[in-house]
Amino acid sequence: MTITEIEKDFERDIALCATLPELQELRVKYLGKSGQLTVLLKSIKDLPPEERPTFGAKVNELRNNMERRFVARTDALKQDELARRLQEERVDISLTSCPERGALHPVTQIENEICDLLIALGFEVLSGPEIETDYYNFQALNIPDDHPARDMQDTFYITDSILLRTQTSAMQARVMEKRKPPLKIVCPGKVFRSDSDASHSPVFHQIEGLVVDKNITLCDLKGTLEYIAAHLFGEQTKVRFRPSFFPFTEPSVEVDLTCCNCGGKGCSLCKGTGWIEVLGAGMVNPYVLENCGIDSSKYNGYAFGIGMDRVAMIKYGIPDIRLFFENDKRFLKQFAK
Ligand code: PHE
């Protein structure tokens, strides 16, 4: 082939070349080790010596020209590719259909608020299993088999010894068993009981507080609860202890707050009493400490369990606990901040 023929072929080929891989093939065809131009250049030795310089110069000129054309064509193809992608992957930022913004569930908001308050007092937040053993949910908490206190909680059993925890108190024993006092922990989470009406749901939320140290008193418990009540319901809120019974606390108390609706005068929310019951609490029963390997002659403590759904109901005036679990956006939207 002559220089002119190769040049003509090349012009035709490169014009038809539409992709980068095709271009690469073309480069091999003309400039590769056994490419047409390389072969031509090798034939220089067959020429009479006087023709060689002119011939060599011409071939080199063509080679340089080809190189330039390859660079230019590569750039052009890359530009085309970019333009194509920009067109295909274009995002129409003027589209107005934004997805709706989510918000925290009202019970989650209460949980966060209470946790933040207790963290500020030096409590550590822990979480435990929702599927629990009979041992941690009952026995370790001084509720043996057949104890009448089991009737206070209608339990979902999975097997004879495995159940859905009925109270976050199950975490008390888990923690006390593993750690040495001083302990200052708080455990929020779901609990389950076979119960359903306007004020009971088969799943609801508790937050357990537990302090074990030396010389803890009911006053420490009351101070902590007053601090939480003041932040949740306002400074004027009063806390009242009424004697009660839980197998894992001794003494045990039922804790009432002055009604946040009427301020204690009596209204329909507090059924005219001026007080609203919000939680159970007490001093950790020495039997429970001993069950967990803690010396009850050295250490004592307090525990409380707050129903967070109930707190949210009181705070926001929600009449039916089941509203929390229906996922009706019209209801939930009202708590978006
Ligand atoms: N676990 C009890 C309940 O669910 C509440 C409670 C917690 C009482 C801690 C005393 C101490 O009713």
Coordinates of N, CA, C and O in Angstrom, one line a residue, residues 134-306:
D134 N -38.8 -16.3 82.1 CA -39.6 -16.2 83.3 C -38.7 -15.8 84.5 O -39.2 -15.1 85.4
Y135 N -37.5 -16.3 84.5 CA -36.6 -16.0 85.6 C -36.4 -14.5 85.8 O -36.6 -13.9 86.9
Y136 N -36.0 -13.8 84.7 CA -35.7 -12.3 84.9 C -37.0 -11.5 85.0 O -37.0 -10.5 85.7
N137 N -38.0 -11.9 84.3 CA -39.3 -11.2 84.4 C -40.0 -11.3 85.7 O -40.6 -10.4 86.2
F138 N -39.8 -12.5 86.4 CA -40.6 -12.8 87.6 C -39.7 -13.3 88.8 O -39.6 -12.6 89.8
Q139 N -39.1 -14.5 88.6 CA -38.5 -15.1 89.7 C -37.4 -14.3 90.4 O -37.4 -14.1 91.6
A140 N -36.5 -13.7 89.6 CA -35.4 -12.9 90.2 C -36.0 -11.7 90.9 O -35.3 -11.1 91.8
L141 N -37.2 -11.3 90.5 CA -37.8 -10.1 91.1 C -38.7 -10.5 92.3 O -39.7 -9.8 92.6
N142 N -38.4 -11.7 92.8 CA -39.1 -12.1 94.0 C -40.6 -12.4 93.7 O -41.5 -12.2 94.6
I143 N -40.8 -12.9 92.5 CA -42.2 -13.4 92.1 C -42.1 -14.8 91.8 O -41.9 -15.2 90.6
P144 N -42.1 -15.8 92.7 CA -42.0 -17.2 92.4 C -43.2 -17.7 91.6 O -44.2 -17.0 91.5
D145 N -43.0 -18.9 91.1 CA -44.1 -19.6 90.4 C -45.3 -19.6 91.3 O -45.2 -19.7 92.5
D146 N -46.5 -19.4 90.8 CA -47.8 -19.5 91.5 C -47.9 -18.3 92.5 O -48.9 -18.4 93.3
H147 N -47.0 -17.4 92.5 CA -47.2 -16.2 93.4 C -48.4 -15.4 92.9 O -48.5 -15.1 91.7
P148 N -49.3 -15.0 93.8 CA -50.5 -14.3 93.3 C -50.2 -13.0 92.6 O -51.0 -12.5 91.7
A149 N -49.0 -12.4 92.8 CA -48.6 -11.1 92.1 C -48.5 -11.3 90.6 O -48.6 -10.4 89.9
R150 N -48.4 -12.6 90.2 CA -48.4 -12.8 88.7 C -49.7 -12.4 88.1 O -49.7 -12.1 86.9
D151 N -50.7 -12.5 88.9 CA -52.1 -12.1 88.3 C -52.2 -10.7 88.0 O -53.1 -10.3 87.2
M152 N -51.3 -9.8 88.5 CA -51.3 -8.4 88.2 C -51.0 -8.2 86.8 O -51.3 -7.1 86.2
Q153 N -50.3 -9.1 86.1 CA -49.9 -8.9 84.8 C -50.3 -10.1 83.9 O -49.8 -11.2 84.1
D154 N -51.2 -9.9 83.0 CA -51.6 -11.0 82.1 C -50.5 -11.2 81.0 O -50.4 -10.5 80.1
T155 N -49.8 -12.4 81.2 CA -48.6 -12.5 80.4 C -48.8 -13.3 79.1 O -49.6 -14.3 79.1
F156 N -48.1 -12.9 78.1 CA -48.0 -13.7 76.9 C -46.8 -14.7 77.0 O -45.7 -14.3 77.0
Y157 N -47.2 -15.9 77.2 CA -46.1 -16.9 77.3 C -45.8 -17.5 75.9 O -46.7 -17.7 75.1
I158 N -44.5 -17.7 75.7 CA -44.1 -18.4 74.4 C -43.9 -19.9 74.7 O -44.4 -20.7 74.0
T159 N -43.1 -20.2 75.8 CA -43.1 -21.5 76.3 C -43.3 -21.3 77.9 O -43.6 -20.2 78.3
D160 N -43.2 -22.4 78.6 CA -43.4 -22.3 80.1 C -42.4 -21.4 80.7 O -42.7 -20.7 81.7
S161 N -41.2 -21.3 80.1 CA -40.2 -20.4 80.7 C -39.8 -19.2 79.9 O -38.9 -18.4 80.4
I162 N -40.4 -19.0 78.7 CA -40.0 -17.9 77.9 C -41.3 -17.1 77.6 O -42.4 -17.6 77.3
L163 N -41.2 -15.8 77.7 CA -42.4 -14.9 77.6 C -42.0 -13.6 77.0 O -40.9 -13.3 76.8
L164 N -43.1 -12.8 76.6 CA -42.8 -11.4 76.2 C -42.8 -10.6 77.5 O -43.7 -10.7 78.3
R165 N -41.7 -9.9 77.8 CA -41.6 -9.2 79.1 C -42.8 -8.4 79.4 O -43.3 -7.7 78.5
T166 N -43.3 -8.5 80.6 CA -44.4 -7.7 81.0 C -44.0 -6.4 81.7 O -44.9 -5.5 81.9
Q167 N -42.7 -6.3 82.0 CA -42.3 -5.1 82.6 C -40.8 -4.9 82.3 O -40.0 -5.8 82.2
T168 N -40.4 -3.6 82.2 CA -38.9 -3.4 82.0 C -38.1 -3.7 83.3 O -36.9 -3.7 83.3
S169 N -38.8 -3.9 84.4 CA -38.2 -4.4 85.6 C -37.3 -5.6 85.4 O -36.3 -5.8 86.2
A170 N -37.6 -6.4 84.4 CA -36.8 -7.6 84.1 C -35.3 -7.2 83.9 O -34.4 -8.0 84.2
M171 N -35.1 -5.9 83.5 CA -33.7 -5.5 83.3 C -33.0 -5.2 84.6 O -31.8 -5.3 84.6
Q172 N -33.8 -5.0 85.7 CA -33.1 -4.8 87.0 C -32.2 -5.9 87.3 O -31.0 -5.7 87.6
A173 N -32.7 -7.2 87.3 CA -32.0 -8.3 87.6 C -30.8 -8.6 86.7 O -29.7 -8.9 87.1
R174 N -31.1 -8.4 85.4 CA -30.0 -8.6 84.4 C -28.8 -7.7 84.7 O -27.7 -8.1 84.6
V175 N -29.1 -6.5 85.0 CA -28.0 -5.5 85.3 C -27.3 -5.8 86.6 O -26.1 -5.9 86.7
M176 N -28.1 -6.0 87.6 CA -27.5 -6.2 89.0 C -26.7 -7.5 89.0 O -25.7 -7.6 89.8
E177 N -27.1 -8.5 88.2 CA -26.3 -9.7 88.2 C -24.9 -9.5 87.6 O -24.0 -10.2 88.0
K178 N -24.8 -8.6 86.6 CA -23.6 -8.5 85.9 C -22.7 -7.4 86.5 O -21.5 -7.5 86.4
R179 N -23.3 -6.4 87.1 CA -22.4 -5.3 87.5 C -22.4 -5.1 89.0 O -23.4 -5.4 89.7
K180 N -21.4 -4.5 89.5 CA -21.3 -4.2 90.9 C -21.8 -2.8 91.2 O -21.7 -1.9 90.3
P181 N -22.4 -2.5 92.3 CA -22.8 -1.2 92.7 C -21.5 -0.3 92.8 O -20.5 -0.8 93.1
P182 N -21.6 1.0 92.7 CA -22.9 1.8 92.5 C -23.4 1.7 91.1 O -22.7 1.7 90.1
L183 N -24.8 1.6 91.0 CA -25.5 1.5 89.7 C -26.5 2.6 89.6 O -27.1 3.0 90.5
K184 N -26.6 3.1 88.4 CA -27.5 4.2 88.1 C -27.9 4.1 86.7 O -27.3 4.6 85.8
I185 N -29.0 3.3 86.4 CA -29.3 3.0 85.1 C -30.8 3.3 84.8 O -31.6 3.4 85.7
V186 N -31.1 3.4 83.5 CA -32.4 3.7 83.0 C -32.6 2.8 81.8 O -31.8 2.7 80.9
C187 N -33.8 2.1 81.7 CA -34.0 1.2 80.6 C -35.4 1.4 80.0 O -36.4 1.0 80.6
P188 N -35.5 2.1 78.9 CA -36.7 2.3 78.2 C -37.0 1.1 77.3 O -36.1 0.4 76.8
G189 N -38.3 0.8 77.0 CA -38.6 -0.2 76.0 C -40.0 -0.7 76.0 O -40.9 -0.2 76.8
K190 N -40.3 -1.6 75.1 CA -41.7 -2.1 74.9 C -41.9 -3.2 76.0 O -41.0 -4.0 76.3
V191 N -43.1 -3.2 76.4 CA -43.6 -4.3 77.3 C -44.9 -4.8 76.8 O -45.6 -4.1 76.1
F192 N -45.3 -6.0 77.2 CA -46.5 -6.7 76.6 C -47.4 -7.3 77.7 O -46.9 -8.0 78.6
R193 N -48.7 -7.1 77.5 CA -49.6 -7.7 78.4 C -50.9 -8.0 77.7 O -51.3 -7.2 76.8
S194 N -51.5 -9.1 78.0 CA -52.7 -9.5 77.3 C -53.9 -8.7 77.8 O -54.6 -9.2 78.7
D195 N -54.1 -7.5 77.2 CA -55.0 -6.6 77.8 C -55.4 -5.6 76.7 O -54.4 -5.1 76.0
S196 N -56.6 -5.2 76.5 CA -56.9 -4.2 75.5 C -58.2 -3.5 75.7 O -59.3 -4.0 75.7
D197 N -58.1 -2.2 76.1 CA -59.2 -1.3 76.1 C -58.6 0.2 76.0 O -57.5 0.3 75.6
A198 N -59.4 1.2 76.3 CA -59.0 2.5 76.0 C -57.7 2.9 76.8 O -56.9 3.7 76.4
S199 N -57.5 2.3 78.0 CA -56.3 2.6 78.7 C -55.3 1.5 78.8 O -54.3 1.6 79.5
H200 N -55.6 0.4 78.1 CA -54.6 -0.7 78.1 C -54.4 -1.2 76.7 O -55.4 -1.4 75.9
S201 N -53.2 -1.4 76.3 CA -52.8 -1.9 75.0 C -51.9 -3.2 75.2 O -51.1 -3.2 76.1
P202 N -52.1 -4.2 74.3 CA -51.2 -5.4 74.5 C -49.7 -5.1 74.4 O -48.9 -5.8 74.9
V203 N -49.4 -3.9 73.7 CA -48.0 -3.5 73.8 C -48.0 -2.0 74.2 O -48.8 -1.3 73.8
F204 N -47.1 -1.7 75.2 CA -47.0 -0.3 75.6 C -45.5 -0.1 76.0 O -44.7 -1.0 75.8
H205 N -45.2 1.0 76.6 CA -43.8 1.4 76.8 C -43.6 1.8 78.2 O -44.3 2.6 78.8
Q206 N -42.5 1.3 78.8 CA -42.1 1.7 80.1 C -40.7 2.2 80.1 O -40.0 1.9 79.2
I207 N -40.4 2.9 81.2 CA -39.0 3.2 81.4 C -38.6 2.9 82.8 O -39.3 3.3 83.7
E208 N -37.6 2.1 83.0 CA -37.3 1.6 84.3 C -36.1 2.5 84.8 O -35.1 2.7 84.1
G209 N -36.1 2.9 86.0 CA -35.0 3.5 86.6 C -34.5 2.7 87.8 O -35.3 2.1 88.5
L210 N -33.2 2.6 88.0 CA -32.7 1.8 89.1 C -31.4 2.4 89.6 O -30.5 2.7 88.8
V211 N -31.4 2.6 90.9 CA -30.2 3.1 91.6 C -29.8 2.2 92.7 O -30.7 1.8 93.5
V212 N -28.6 1.7 92.7 CA -28.1 0.9 93.8 C -26.8 1.4 94.3 O -25.9 1.7 93.5
D213 N -26.8 1.8 95.6 CA -25.6 2.4 96.2 C -25.7 2.2 97.7 O -26.5 1.5 98.2
K214 N -24.8 3.0 98.4 CA -25.0 2.9 99.9 C -25.9 4.1 100.3 O -25.8 5.2 99.8
N215 N -26.7 3.8 101.4 CA -27.5 4.8 102.0 C -28.4 5.6 101.1 O -28.6 6.8 101.1
I216 N -29.1 4.8 100.2 CA -30.1 5.4 99.3 C -31.4 5.5 100.2 O -31.7 4.6 100.9
T217 N -32.2 6.6 100.0 CA -33.4 6.7 100.7 C -34.6 7.0 99.8 O -34.4 7.3 98.6
L218 N -35.8 6.9 100.3 CA -37.0 7.3 99.6 C -36.9 8.7 99.1 O -37.5 9.1 98.1
C219 N -36.2 9.6 99.9 CA -36.1 11.0 99.6 C -35.3 11.1 98.2 O -35.6 12.0 97.4
D220 N -34.3 10.3 98.0 CA -33.6 10.3 96.7 C -34.5 10.0 95.6 O -34.5 10.7 94.6
L221 N -35.4 9.0 95.8 CA -36.4 8.6 94.8 C -37.3 9.8 94.5 O -37.6 10.1 93.4
K222 N -37.8 10.4 95.6 CA -38.8 11.4 95.4 C -38.1 12.6 94.7 O -38.8 13.2 93.8
G223 N -36.9 13.0 95.1 CA -36.2 14.1 94.4 C -36.1 13.9 92.9 O -36.4 14.8 92.1
T224 N -35.7 12.6 92.6 CA -35.6 12.3 91.1 C -36.9 12.4 90.4 O -37.0 13.0 89.3
L225 N -38.0 11.9 91.0 CA -39.3 11.9 90.4 C -39.8 13.4 90.3 O -40.5 13.7 89.3
E226 N -39.5 14.2 91.3 CA -40.0 15.6 91.3 C -39.3 16.3 90.2 O -39.9 17.1 89.5
Y227 N -38.0 16.0 90.0 CA -37.3 16.7 88.9 C -37.8 16.3 87.5 O -38.1 17.2 86.7
I228 N -38.2 15.0 87.4 CA -38.7 14.6 86.1 C -40.1 15.2 85.9 O -40.4 15.7 84.8
A229 N -40.9 15.2 86.9 CA -42.3 15.7 86.8 C -42.3 17.2 86.5 O -43.1 17.7 85.7
A230 N -41.4 17.9 87.1 CA -41.3 19.4 86.9 C -41.0 19.7 85.4 O -41.5 20.6 84.8
H231 N -40.1 18.9 84.9 CA -39.7 19.1 83.5 C -40.8 18.7 82.5 O -40.9 19.2 81.4
L232 N -41.5 17.6 82.8 CA -42.5 17.1 81.9 C -43.8 17.9 82.0 O -44.4 18.1 80.9
F233 N -44.2 18.2 83.2 CA -45.5 18.8 83.3 C -45.5 20.2 83.9 O -46.5 20.8 84.1
G234 N -44.3 20.8 84.2 CA -44.2 22.2 84.7 C -43.8 22.2 86.2 O -44.1 21.3 86.9
E235 N -43.1 23.3 86.5 CA -42.5 23.5 87.8 C -43.5 23.3 89.0 O -43.1 22.8 90.1
Q236 N -44.8 23.7 88.8 CA -45.7 23.6 89.9 C -46.2 22.2 90.2 O -46.9 22.0 91.2
T237 N -45.8 21.2 89.4 CA -46.3 19.9 89.6 C -45.8 19.3 91.0 O -44.6 19.3 91.3
K238 N -46.8 18.7 91.8 CA -46.4 18.1 93.0 C -46.4 16.6 92.9 O -47.2 16.0 92.1
V239 N -45.5 15.9 93.7 CA -45.4 14.5 93.6 C -45.9 13.9 94.9 O -45.6 14.4 96.0
R240 N -46.8 12.9 94.8 CA -47.3 12.3 96.1 C -47.1 10.7 96.1 O -47.3 10.1 95.0
F241 N -46.6 10.2 97.2 CA -46.4 8.8 97.3 C -47.6 8.2 98.1 O -48.0 8.7 99.1
R242 N -48.1 7.1 97.5 CA -49.2 6.3 98.3 C -48.6 4.9 98.5 O -48.0 4.3 97.6
P243 N -48.8 4.3 99.7 CA -48.3 3.0 99.9 C -48.9 2.0 98.9 O -50.1 2.1 98.5
S244 N -48.1 1.1 98.5 CA -48.6 0.1 97.5 C -47.8 -1.2 97.7 O -47.1 -1.4 98.7
F245 N -47.9 -2.1 96.7 CA -47.2 -3.4 96.9 C -46.6 -3.8 95.5 O -47.3 -3.9 94.5
F246 N -45.3 -4.0 95.5 CA -44.7 -4.8 94.4 C -43.7 -5.8 95.0 O -43.0 -5.4 96.0
P247 N -43.7 -7.0 94.6 CA -42.8 -8.0 95.2 C -41.3 -7.6 95.2 O -40.6 -8.1 96.1
F248 N -40.9 -6.8 94.3 CA -39.5 -6.5 94.1 C -39.1 -5.2 94.8 O -37.9 -4.8 94.6
T249 N -40.1 -4.5 95.4 CA -39.7 -3.3 96.1 C -40.3 -3.3 97.5 O -41.4 -3.9 97.7
E250 N -39.6 -2.8 98.5 CA -40.1 -2.8 99.9 C -39.5 -1.6 100.6 O -38.3 -1.7 100.8
P251 N -40.2 -0.6 101.0 CA -41.6 -0.4 100.7 C -41.8 -0.1 99.3 O -40.9 0.4 98.6
S252 N -43.1 -0.2 98.9 CA -43.5 0.1 97.5 C -44.4 1.3 97.5 O -45.2 1.5 98.5
V253 N -44.4 2.1 96.5 CA -45.3 3.2 96.4 C -45.9 3.3 95.0 O -45.4 2.9 94.0
E254 N -47.1 3.9 95.0 CA -47.8 4.3 93.8 C -47.6 5.8 93.7 O -47.7 6.5 94.8
V255 N -47.1 6.3 92.6 CA -46.8 7.8 92.6 C -47.8 8.6 91.8 O -48.1 8.2 90.6
D256 N -48.4 9.6 92.4 CA -49.3 10.5 91.7 C -48.7 11.8 91.5 O -47.9 12.3 92.3
L257 N -49.1 12.5 90.5 CA -48.8 13.9 90.2 C -50.0 14.8 90.3 O -51.1 14.3 89.9
T258 N -49.8 16.0 90.7 CA -51.0 16.9 90.6 C -51.4 17.0 89.2 O -50.6 17.1 88.2
C259 N -52.7 17.0 88.9 CA -53.3 17.0 87.6 C -52.8 18.2 86.8 O -53.0 19.3 87.2
C260 N -52.2 17.9 85.6 CA -51.7 19.0 84.8 C -52.8 19.8 84.1 O -52.6 20.8 83.5
N261 N -54.0 19.2 84.1 CA -55.1 19.8 83.4 C -55.8 20.9 84.3 O -56.0 22.0 83.9
C262 N -56.0 20.5 85.6 CA -56.7 21.5 86.5 C -55.8 22.0 87.6 O -56.2 22.8 88.4
G263 N -54.6 21.6 87.6 CA -53.7 22.0 88.6 C -54.0 21.5 90.0 O -53.5 22.1 91.0
G264 N -54.8 20.5 90.1 CA -55.1 19.9 91.4 C -56.5 20.2 92.0 O -56.9 19.7 93.0
K265 N -57.3 21.1 91.2 CA -58.6 21.5 91.7 C -59.6 20.3 91.5 O -60.6 20.2 92.3
G266 N -59.3 19.5 90.5 CA -60.3 18.4 90.2 C -61.0 18.7 88.9 O -61.6 19.7 88.7
C267 N -60.9 17.7 88.0 CA -61.5 17.9 86.6 C -61.8 16.5 86.1 O -61.6 15.5 86.8
S268 N -62.3 16.4 84.9 CA -62.6 15.1 84.4 C -61.4 14.2 84.1 O -61.4 13.0 84.3
L269 N -60.3 14.8 83.8 CA -59.0 14.0 83.5 C -58.6 13.3 84.8 O -58.2 12.1 84.8
C270 N -58.7 14.0 86.0 CA -58.2 13.3 87.2 C -59.4 12.8 88.0 O -59.3 12.5 89.2
K271 N -60.6 12.7 87.3 CA -61.8 12.2 87.9 C -62.1 12.9 89.3 O -62.5 12.3 90.3
G272 N -61.9 14.2 89.2 CA -62.2 15.0 90.4 C -61.3 15.0 91.6 O -61.5 15.6 92.6
T273 N -60.2 14.1 91.5 CA -59.4 14.0 92.7 C -58.2 15.0 92.7 O -57.6 15.2 93.8
G274 N -57.9 15.6 91.6 CA -56.7 16.5 91.5 C -55.4 15.8 91.4 O -54.4 16.5 91.2
W275 N -55.4 14.5 91.4 CA -54.2 13.7 91.3 C -54.2 12.7 90.1 O -55.3 12.2 89.9
I276 N -53.1 12.5 89.5 CA -53.1 11.5 88.5 C -52.0 10.5 88.8 O -50.8 10.9 89.0
E277 N -52.3 9.2 88.7 CA -51.3 8.2 89.0 C -50.5 7.9 87.7 O -51.0 7.7 86.7
V278 N -49.2 8.0 87.9 CA -48.3 7.8 86.7 C -47.3 6.7 86.8 O -46.8 6.2 85.8
L279 N -46.9 6.2 88.0 CA -45.9 5.2 88.0 C -45.9 4.4 89.3 O -46.5 4.8 90.3
G280 N -45.2 3.3 89.3 CA -44.9 2.5 90.5 C -43.4 2.6 90.8 O -42.6 2.8 90.0
A281 N -43.1 2.5 92.1 CA -41.7 2.7 92.5 C -41.5 2.1 93.9 O -42.5 1.6 94.5
G282 N -40.3 2.2 94.4 CA -40.1 1.7 95.8 C -38.6 1.5 96.0 O -37.8 1.8 95.1
M283 N -38.3 1.0 97.2 CA -36.9 0.7 97.5 C -36.7 -0.7 97.1 O -37.5 -1.6 97.4
V284 N -35.6 -1.0 96.4 CA -35.3 -2.3 95.9 C -35.4 -3.3 97.1 O -34.7 -3.2 98.1
N285 N -36.2 -4.4 96.9 CA -36.3 -5.4 98.0 C -35.0 -6.1 98.2 O -34.3 -6.6 97.2
P286 N -34.5 -6.2 99.5 CA -33.2 -6.9 99.7 C -33.2 -8.3 99.1 O -32.1 -8.8 98.7
Y287 N -34.3 -9.0 99.0 CA -34.3 -10.3 98.4 C -33.8 -10.3 97.0 O -33.1 -11.2 96.5
V288 N -34.2 -9.2 96.3 CA -33.8 -9.0 94.9 C -32.3 -8.8 94.8 O -31.6 -9.4 94.0
L289 N -31.8 -7.9 95.7 CA -30.4 -7.7 95.7 C -29.6 -9.0 95.9 O -28.7 -9.3 95.2
E290 N -30.1 -9.8 96.9 CA -29.4 -11.0 97.2 C -29.5 -12.0 96.1 O -28.5 -12.7 95.7
N291 N -30.7 -12.1 95.4 CA -30.8 -13.0 94.2 C -29.8 -12.7 93.2 O -29.4 -13.5 92.4
C292 N -29.3 -11.4 93.1 CA -28.4 -11.0 92.1 C -27.0 -10.9 92.6 O -26.1 -10.4 92.0
G293 N -26.8 -11.4 93.8 CA -25.4 -11.4 94.4 C -24.9 -10.1 94.9 O -23.7 -9.9 95.0
I294 N -25.8 -9.2 95.3 CA -25.4 -8.0 95.9 C -25.7 -8.0 97.4 O -26.8 -8.4 97.9
D295 N -24.7 -7.7 98.2 CA -24.8 -7.7 99.7 C -25.8 -6.7 100.2 O -25.5 -5.5 100.2
S296 N -26.9 -7.2 100.6 CA -28.0 -6.2 101.0 C -27.7 -5.6 102.4 O -28.5 -4.7 102.8
S297 N -26.7 -6.0 103.1 CA -26.4 -5.3 104.4 C -25.5 -4.1 104.1 O -25.4 -3.2 104.9
K298 N -24.9 -4.1 102.9 CA -24.0 -2.9 102.5 C -24.8 -2.0 101.6 O -24.6 -0.8 101.6
Y299 N -25.5 -2.6 100.7 CA -26.1 -1.7 99.6 C -27.6 -1.7 99.7 O -28.3 -2.7 100.1
N300 N -28.2 -0.6 99.2 CA -29.7 -0.6 99.0 C -29.9 0.2 97.8 O -29.0 0.7 97.1
G301 N -31.2 0.5 97.4 CA -31.4 1.2 96.2 C -32.9 1.5 96.0 O -33.8 1.1 96.8
Y302 N -33.2 2.3 95.0 CA -34.6 2.5 94.6 C -34.8 2.1 93.1 O -33.8 2.1 92.4
A303 N -36.1 1.9 92.8 CA -36.4 1.6 91.4 C -37.8 2.2 91.1 O -38.6 2.4 92.0
F304 N -37.9 2.6 89.9 CA -39.2 3.1 89.5 C -39.5 2.7 88.0 O -38.6 2.4 87.3
G305 N -40.8 2.5 87.7 CA -41.2 2.2 86.3 C -42.3 3.1 85.9 O -43.4 3.1 86.5
I306 N -42.0 3.9 84.8 CA -43.0 4.9 84.4 C -43.6 4.3 83.1 O -42.9 3.8 82.2

